Coordinates of C-alpha atoms and ligand atoms in Angstrom, one line a residue:
M1 CA 25.9 19.4 2.6
S2 CA 22.6 19.6 0.6
A3 CA 22.9 19.5 -3.2
D4 CA 21.3 22.2 -5.4
T5 CA 18.4 20.0 -6.3
S6 CA 16.9 22.6 -8.7
L7 CA 19.7 21.7 -11.1
M8 CA 19.5 18.0 -10.4
P9 CA 18.5 15.9 -13.4
I10 CA 15.6 13.6 -12.5
P11 CA 15.5 10.5 -14.6
G12 CA 12.7 10.5 -17.2
P13 CA 9.1 9.4 -16.5
I14 CA 8.5 6.3 -18.6
D15 CA 11.6 4.2 -18.5
P16 CA 13.4 6.0 -15.7
V17 CA 16.7 4.2 -15.4
P18 CA 17.6 1.9 -18.3
V19 CA 19.1 -1.3 -17.0
P20 CA 20.9 -4.0 -18.9
R21 CA 18.5 -7.0 -19.0
R22 CA 21.0 -9.6 -19.8
V23 CA 22.3 -11.7 -16.9
S24 CA 25.6 -10.0 -16.0
S25 CA 28.6 -12.1 -16.5
R26 CA 30.8 -13.2 -13.7
A27 CA 34.6 -13.1 -13.7
D28 CA 34.7 -17.0 -13.8
G29 CA 32.3 -17.1 -16.8
K30 CA 29.7 -19.1 -14.9
V31 CA 26.0 -18.2 -15.1
A32 CA 24.5 -17.2 -11.7
L33 CA 21.1 -18.9 -11.2
V34 CA 19.7 -16.9 -8.3
G35 CA 17.5 -14.1 -9.7
L36 CA 16.4 -16.2 -12.8
S37 CA 12.9 -17.2 -13.4
K38 CA 12.0 -20.9 -14.2
E39 CA 11.9 -20.0 -17.9
Q40 CA 15.2 -18.2 -17.8
I41 CA 16.9 -21.2 -16.0
R42 CA 15.5 -23.5 -18.7
A43 CA 16.8 -21.2 -21.4
E44 CA 20.3 -21.0 -19.8
L45 CA 20.5 -24.8 -19.6
E46 CA 19.5 -25.1 -23.2
Q47 CA 22.0 -22.5 -24.2
A48 CA 24.7 -24.4 -22.4
G49 CA 23.9 -27.3 -24.7
M50 CA 21.3 -29.4 -22.8
E51 CA 18.7 -31.1 -24.9
P52 CA 15.4 -29.0 -24.8
R53 CA 13.1 -31.6 -23.1
Q54 CA 15.7 -32.3 -20.5
A55 CA 16.3 -28.6 -20.0
K56 CA 12.7 -28.2 -19.2
L57 CA 12.6 -30.9 -16.6
R58 CA 16.0 -30.0 -15.0
G59 CA 15.0 -26.3 -15.0
K60 CA 12.0 -27.2 -12.9
Q61 CA 14.0 -29.3 -10.5
I62 CA 16.8 -26.8 -10.1
W63 CA 14.3 -24.0 -9.6
H64 CA 12.8 -25.9 -6.7
W65 CA 16.1 -26.7 -5.1
V66 CA 17.3 -23.1 -5.4
Y67 CA 14.3 -21.2 -4.2
N68 CA 12.3 -23.7 -2.2
R69 CA 15.1 -25.7 -0.5
G70 CA 17.7 -23.0 -0.5
V71 CA 20.6 -25.3 -1.6
T72 CA 23.8 -23.7 -2.8
N73 CA 25.4 -26.6 -4.7
F74 CA 24.3 -29.2 -7.2
A75 CA 25.5 -32.1 -5.2
Q76 CA 22.6 -31.5 -2.8
M77 CA 20.1 -31.9 -5.6
S78 CA 19.2 -35.6 -5.0
D79 CA 16.9 -36.0 -8.0
I80 CA 19.6 -34.9 -10.5
A81 CA 21.9 -37.7 -11.7
K82 CA 25.3 -37.7 -10.0
A83 CA 26.9 -37.9 -13.4
Q84 CA 25.3 -34.6 -14.5
Q85 CA 26.3 -32.6 -11.4
P86 CA 29.9 -31.8 -12.5
W87 CA 28.5 -30.6 -15.8
L88 CA 26.2 -28.2 -14.0
T89 CA 28.9 -27.1 -11.5
E90 CA 31.3 -26.2 -14.3
R91 CA 28.7 -23.9 -15.9
F92 CA 26.5 -22.5 -13.2
V93 CA 26.7 -21.1 -9.7
I94 CA 24.1 -20.6 -6.9
S95 CA 25.3 -17.7 -4.8
R96 CA 24.3 -14.9 -2.4
P97 CA 25.4 -11.3 -2.0
N98 CA 28.7 -11.1 -0.1
V99 CA 28.4 -10.3 3.6
V100 CA 30.8 -7.6 4.7
E101 CA 29.4 -7.3 8.2
A102 CA 26.5 -8.8 10.1
Q103 CA 25.2 -7.4 13.4
V104 CA 22.6 -8.3 15.9
S105 CA 21.0 -5.7 18.2
S106 CA 20.0 -6.3 21.8
D107 CA 16.4 -6.0 20.7
G108 CA 16.9 -8.7 18.1
T109 CA 17.1 -6.4 15.1
R110 CA 19.7 -7.7 12.6
K111 CA 21.6 -5.7 10.1
W112 CA 23.8 -6.8 7.2
L113 CA 26.2 -4.7 5.1
L114 CA 26.4 -6.5 1.8
K115 CA 28.6 -6.2 -1.3
T116 CA 27.8 -6.7 -5.0
H117 CA 30.1 -8.7 -7.2
D118 CA 31.5 -5.5 -8.6
G119 CA 32.2 -4.0 -5.2
H120 CA 29.3 -1.8 -4.2
D121 CA 28.0 -1.8 -0.6
F122 CA 24.4 -2.0 0.2
E123 CA 22.4 -3.1 3.2
M124 CA 19.5 -5.0 4.6
V125 CA 17.8 -5.1 8.0
F126 CA 15.6 -7.7 9.7
I127 CA 13.2 -6.5 12.4
P128 CA 11.6 -9.2 14.6
D129 CA 8.3 -8.4 16.3
A130 CA 6.0 -10.5 18.5
D131 CA 3.7 -11.4 15.6
R132 CA 5.9 -11.0 12.6
G133 CA 9.4 -10.5 11.2
T134 CA 10.0 -7.8 8.6
L135 CA 12.9 -7.7 6.2
C136 CA 13.8 -4.3 4.9
V137 CA 15.2 -4.8 1.4
S138 CA 17.3 -2.4 -0.8
S139 CA 16.5 -1.8 -4.4
Q140 CA 19.5 0.4 -5.4
V141 CA 23.0 1.3 -4.2
G142 CA 22.4 4.9 -3.2
C143 CA 19.5 6.9 -4.6
T144 CA 19.2 9.6 -7.3
L145 CA 16.3 11.4 -5.6
N146 CA 18.1 13.5 -2.9
C147 CA 15.3 13.9 -0.4
R148 CA 16.8 16.4 1.9
F149 CA 16.2 14.5 5.2
C150 CA 17.5 11.2 3.8
H151 CA 21.1 10.1 4.1
T152 CA 20.9 7.6 1.2
G153 CA 20.0 10.5 -1.1
T154 CA 23.4 12.1 -0.3
M155 CA 25.4 9.0 -1.5
Q156 CA 27.3 9.8 -4.7
L157 CA 27.3 6.3 -6.1
V158 CA 24.1 4.9 -7.6
R159 CA 23.5 1.7 -9.3
N160 CA 20.4 -0.4 -9.7
L161 CA 20.5 -3.8 -7.9
E162 CA 19.9 -6.8 -10.2
P163 CA 17.2 -9.3 -9.5
A164 CA 19.8 -11.7 -8.1
E165 CA 20.9 -9.0 -5.6
I166 CA 17.3 -8.3 -4.6
V167 CA 16.1 -11.9 -4.3
G168 CA 19.6 -12.7 -2.8
Q169 CA 18.8 -10.5 0.2
V170 CA 15.7 -12.5 1.0
M171 CA 17.6 -15.8 0.5
L172 CA 20.5 -14.6 2.7
A173 CA 18.0 -13.7 5.5
R174 CA 16.5 -17.2 5.2
D175 CA 20.0 -18.7 5.5
A176 CA 20.7 -16.7 8.6
L177 CA 17.3 -17.5 10.2
G178 CA 17.5 -21.2 9.2
E179 CA 14.2 -21.0 7.3
W180 CA 14.7 -23.5 4.5
P181 CA 12.7 -25.1 2.9
S182 CA 10.2 -22.4 2.2
Q183 CA 7.1 -23.2 4.2
P184 CA 4.0 -21.1 4.9
E185 CA 3.8 -21.8 8.7
G186 CA 5.9 -20.8 11.6
R187 CA 8.5 -18.7 10.0
M188 CA 10.3 -15.7 11.5
L189 CA 10.6 -13.9 8.2
T190 CA 7.0 -13.1 7.4
N191 CA 7.0 -9.7 5.7
I192 CA 9.1 -7.7 3.3
V193 CA 9.3 -4.0 2.9
M194 CA 11.1 -2.4 -0.1
M195 CA 12.3 0.4 2.2
G196 CA 16.0 -0.1 2.2
M197 CA 18.3 2.0 0.0
G198 CA 17.0 3.3 -3.2
E199 CA 13.8 4.1 -5.1
P200 CA 12.2 0.8 -6.1
L201 CA 10.2 2.4 -8.9
Y202 CA 13.3 3.7 -10.6
N203 CA 14.5 0.1 -10.8
F204 CA 11.1 -1.2 -11.8
E205 CA 11.8 -4.3 -13.9
N206 CA 14.5 -5.7 -11.6
V207 CA 12.3 -5.2 -8.5
R208 CA 9.3 -6.7 -10.3
D209 CA 11.2 -9.8 -11.5
A210 CA 12.8 -10.3 -8.1
L211 CA 9.4 -10.0 -6.2
K212 CA 7.8 -12.4 -8.7
I213 CA 10.3 -15.0 -7.5
V214 CA 9.8 -14.1 -3.9
M215 CA 6.0 -14.4 -4.3
D216 CA 6.0 -17.7 -6.3
G217 CA 4.3 -20.4 -4.3
D218 CA 6.9 -22.9 -5.4
G219 CA 9.7 -20.3 -5.0
L220 CA 10.2 -18.3 -1.8
G221 CA 6.4 -18.4 -1.2
L222 CA 5.7 -15.1 0.5
S223 CA 2.2 -13.7 -0.2
R224 CA 2.0 -10.3 -2.0
R225 CA -0.2 -9.2 0.9
R226 CA 2.9 -9.4 3.1
I227 CA 5.1 -7.3 0.8
T228 CA 5.1 -3.5 0.8
L229 CA 6.7 -1.4 -1.8
S230 CA 7.6 2.2 -0.8
T231 CA 7.9 5.0 -3.3
S232 CA 8.7 8.6 -3.0
G233 CA 6.1 9.2 -5.7
V234 CA 7.2 8.0 -9.1
V235 CA 3.7 8.6 -10.5
P236 CA 4.1 7.1 -14.0
M237 CA 5.2 3.8 -12.6
M238 CA 2.6 3.4 -9.9
A239 CA -0.2 1.8 -12.0
R240 CA 2.3 -0.7 -13.4
A241 CA 3.5 -1.5 -9.9
G242 CA -0.1 -2.4 -9.0
E243 CA -0.8 -4.4 -12.1
E244 CA 2.5 -6.2 -12.6
I245 CA 3.6 -6.7 -9.0
G246 CA 0.4 -6.3 -7.0
V247 CA 2.0 -5.7 -3.6
N248 CA 0.9 -3.2 -0.9
L249 CA 1.8 0.3 -1.6
A250 CA 3.5 2.8 0.8
V251 CA 4.0 6.4 -0.3
S252 CA 6.5 8.8 1.2
L253 CA 4.3 11.8 1.4
H254 CA 6.1 13.8 4.1
A255 CA 4.4 17.1 3.4
V256 CA 1.0 18.5 2.4
T257 CA 1.9 21.7 0.7
K258 CA 3.8 22.2 -2.6
E259 CA 6.3 24.5 -1.1
I260 CA 7.4 22.1 1.7
R261 CA 7.2 18.9 -0.4
D262 CA 9.2 20.6 -3.2
E263 CA 11.9 21.3 -0.6
I264 CA 12.1 18.0 1.2
V265 CA 11.1 15.6 -1.6
P266 CA 12.5 17.2 -4.8
L267 CA 10.7 14.7 -7.0
N268 CA 7.6 16.7 -6.1
R269 CA 8.7 19.4 -8.6
K270 CA 8.1 16.8 -11.3
Y271 CA 5.0 15.0 -9.9
G272 CA 3.0 17.1 -7.6
I273 CA 0.9 16.2 -4.6
E274 CA -2.4 16.2 -6.6
Q275 CA -1.0 13.9 -9.3
L276 CA 0.5 11.6 -6.7
L277 CA -2.8 11.3 -4.7
E278 CA -4.7 10.7 -7.9
A279 CA -2.3 7.9 -8.7
C280 CA -2.9 6.5 -5.2
A281 CA -6.7 6.7 -5.7
A282 CA -6.3 4.7 -8.9
Y283 CA -3.8 2.1 -7.4
P284 CA -5.1 -1.3 -8.4
G285 CA -6.0 -3.4 -5.5
A286 CA -6.2 -0.7 -2.8
N287 CA -9.3 -1.0 -0.6
N288 CA -10.3 -0.8 3.0
A289 CA -8.7 -4.2 3.7
R290 CA -5.5 -3.2 1.9
R291 CA -4.8 0.4 2.7
I292 CA -2.2 2.6 1.2
T293 CA 0.4 3.6 3.8
F294 CA 1.4 7.3 3.8
E295 CA 4.8 7.7 5.4
Y296 CA 5.4 11.0 7.1
V297 CA 8.7 11.9 8.6
M298 CA 8.3 14.3 11.5
L299 CA 10.6 17.3 11.0
K300 CA 10.6 20.0 13.7
D301 CA 9.0 23.3 12.6
K302 CA 8.9 22.1 9.0
N303 CA 5.9 19.8 8.4
D304 CA 4.6 19.0 11.9
S305 CA 1.9 21.6 12.8
D306 CA -1.7 20.9 13.7
Q307 CA -2.6 22.7 10.4
H308 CA -0.5 20.2 8.5
A309 CA -2.2 17.3 10.2
R310 CA -5.6 18.7 9.4
E311 CA -4.6 19.3 5.7
L312 CA -3.4 15.7 5.6
V313 CA -6.8 14.5 6.8
R314 CA -8.5 16.7 4.2
L315 CA -6.4 15.4 1.4
I316 CA -7.0 11.8 2.3
R317 CA -10.8 12.4 2.5
H318 CA -10.8 14.5 -0.7
Y319 CA -9.2 11.7 -2.8
K320 CA -11.3 9.1 -0.9
L321 CA -8.2 7.1 -0.1
P322 CA -8.2 3.9 1.9
A323 CA -5.2 5.1 3.9
K324 CA -3.2 4.8 7.0
V325 CA -0.5 7.1 8.1
N326 CA 2.9 6.0 9.5
L327 CA 4.5 8.8 11.5
I328 CA 8.3 8.3 11.4
P329 CA 10.4 10.2 13.9
F330 CA 13.2 11.8 11.9
N331 CA 16.6 10.1 12.4
P332 CA 19.2 12.7 12.4
W333 CA 22.6 12.4 10.7
A334 CA 25.6 14.7 10.6
G335 CA 25.0 17.5 8.2
A336 CA 21.2 17.1 8.1
A337 CA 19.3 20.3 7.8
Y338 CA 16.5 19.2 10.1
E339 CA 15.7 18.1 13.6
C340 CA 13.1 15.6 14.8
S341 CA 9.8 17.0 16.1
T342 CA 9.3 16.7 19.9
P343 CA 7.4 13.7 21.2
E344 CA 4.6 15.9 22.3
R345 CA 4.3 17.4 18.8
I346 CA 4.3 14.0 17.2
R347 CA 1.6 12.8 19.6
A348 CA -0.6 15.9 18.9
F349 CA -0.1 15.4 15.2
S350 CA -1.0 11.7 15.5
N351 CA -4.1 12.5 17.6
I352 CA -5.6 14.8 15.0
I353 CA -5.3 12.2 12.3
F354 CA -6.6 9.4 14.6
E355 CA -9.6 11.5 15.7
A356 CA -10.5 11.8 12.0
G357 CA -10.8 8.0 12.0
I358 CA -7.5 7.3 10.2
S359 CA -4.9 5.1 11.9
A360 CA -1.7 7.0 12.6
P361 CA 0.8 5.0 14.6
V362 CA 4.2 6.5 15.5
R363 CA 7.1 4.2 14.5
T364 CA 9.4 3.1 17.4
P365 CA 13.1 3.2 16.5
R366 CA 14.6 -0.3 16.5
G367 CA 18.2 -1.6 16.7
R368 CA 19.7 1.7 17.9
D369 CA 22.7 0.0 19.4
I370 CA 23.8 -1.3 15.9
D371 CA 22.6 1.8 14.0
A372 CA 20.1 -0.5 12.3
A373 CA 18.6 1.2 9.4
C374 CA 19.2 2.1 5.9
G375 CA 22.1 4.4 5.4
Q376 CA 23.8 3.9 8.7
L377 CA 25.8 0.6 8.7
K378 CA 27.3 1.6 5.3
T379 CA 28.2 4.9 6.8
A380 CA 29.6 3.2 9.9
A381 CA 31.8 1.0 7.7
E382 CA 32.9 4.0 5.6
K383 CA 33.6 5.9 8.8
K384 CA 35.8 3.1 10.0
R385 CA 37.7 3.1 6.7
R386 CA 38.0 6.8 6.7
S387 CA 39.2 7.0 10.3
Q388 CA 41.9 4.6 9.4
S389 CA 43.2 7.0 6.8
V390 CA 42.0 10.4 8.1
R391 CA 42.6 10.7 11.8
G392 CA 40.0 12.5 13.8
T393 CA 37.2 12.2 11.3
D394 CA 34.1 11.9 13.4
E395 CA 30.5 11.9 12.3
N396 CA 27.5 9.9 13.3
G397 CA 25.9 9.8 9.8
G398 CA 22.9 7.8 8.7
W399 CA 19.5 7.4 10.2
S400 CA 18.5 4.7 12.5
A401 CA 15.6 2.3 12.4
A402 CA 12.7 4.3 11.2
I403 CA 11.4 1.3 9.2
P404 CA 7.7 1.2 9.4
E405 CA 6.1 -2.0 10.2
A406 CA 4.9 -4.0 7.2
Q407 CA 1.2 -4.6 6.8
T408 CA -0.2 -7.8 8.1
A409 CA -1.9 -10.2 5.8
A410 CA -5.5 -9.3 5.2
Ligands
SAH1 N1 12.9 5.5 -1.8 C1 11.7 4.9 -1.2 C2 12.0 3.8 -0.2 C3 13.2 3.9 0.7 S1 13.2 5.1 2.0 C4 11.0 6.0 -0.5 O1 11.5 7.1 -0.4 O2 9.8 5.8 -0.2 C5 12.1 4.3 3.2 C6 11.4 5.4 4.1 O3 12.4 5.9 5.0 C7 10.9 6.6 3.3 O4 9.6 6.9 3.8 C8 11.9 7.6 3.7 O5 11.3 8.9 3.5 C9 12.2 7.3 5.1 N2 13.4 8.0 5.6 C10 14.5 8.3 4.9 N3 15.4 9.0 5.6 C11 14.9 9.1 6.8 C12 15.3 9.7 8.1 N4 16.5 10.3 8.2 N5 14.5 9.6 9.1 C13 13.3 9.0 9.1 N6 12.9 8.4 7.9 C14 13.6 8.5 6.8
SF4_2 FE1 15.7 8.1 -2.2 FE2 13.7 7.3 -0.6 FE3 15.9 8.5 0.4 FE4 14.2 9.9 -1.1 S1 13.8 9.0 0.9 S2 16.5 9.9 -1.2 S3 13.6 8.4 -2.6 S4 15.8 6.5 -0.6

């Protein structure tokens, strides 16, 4: 099942995955507004023939209706003249990603299988807790990085999600939770983690542009302190992520020796542990109040010994990192080369880190009954399709709900 990763091309360091910047055209020729900045909306209005001063004013109004009020048609925009609404409707559209399937778990976890306008499936998960609600957002369809324990990495098809598809996930969740207009108090959706499908730093510009809209006080209004971006270690993009996005950082470390990390996170062959931890030490905005989260998936007899835990502590101290560690029980999928560590082993590992004064919570799986986590609903849907054509196909692919809790606001 595992690919020969030594032969795998890893996208280049500076501009890893080139993406078309132009708003993609729709089959009906209309321009989609979700995903556009205030300035881009103004420019599109002007390009459609609106007089510049009016485009500026209307751009501002439309921005507010779209991102703050969550409306999906121009007739709801009460401060825009009725006579102008048909002109807008003919040229523009305010849409969301298509929902293929939406499920709710007995523990309240919700999962959506979504489809892009060109027919690619991706997914999003919402995890409610007592004091917060975390949305796990995807950045790509599939992933090029082939981490050996990750099911997303085995998916053949990869495409960057556009800003519209990234912001669209958050807007869709707001629709489902009935949380319009955007307001700072009393909402269920309080945190966002970029921990769905894909490597966000290989889709840097789209992720950045989308998160800027999400963080805009007059847009979706979520504080950057409540947003966490998780990377498997795309070192050359980490400083830019800190400077241009400024959200919390989570790093998928998963191993403390070159040999093991090379095996389970192949990107390590390109950017090693030292380089990665140096980039963490230099991450703008990280301090004791805003710690870097190190994610560590617990793989039986692979990365889970006491010695590994002690080395993790040593590394964190050596690089003077304001860090916390999230221990993620491995979620097995058919064909995976690993098993999850035993609960006793995970506890012992956690204790060593904890006794060194570093927080090391173990993630509790959520939404098991709906296979709620990245890689699994899509697999379930594919399985259904396959079993309709290939009788007897049976697999329980994907991994379930190992989504670490997002950081709380400082
Ligand atoms: N590509 C980014 C973000 C998406 S993955 C990254 O790798 O950080 C989000 C987290 O889920 C990562 O820490 C990833 O390593 C972890 N993960 C992936 N597959 C898993 C599995 N089968 N069991 C447990 N955690 C897994
Ligand atoms: Fe990609 Fe992250 Fe999965 Fe690695 S763990 S294959 S980087 S999604």
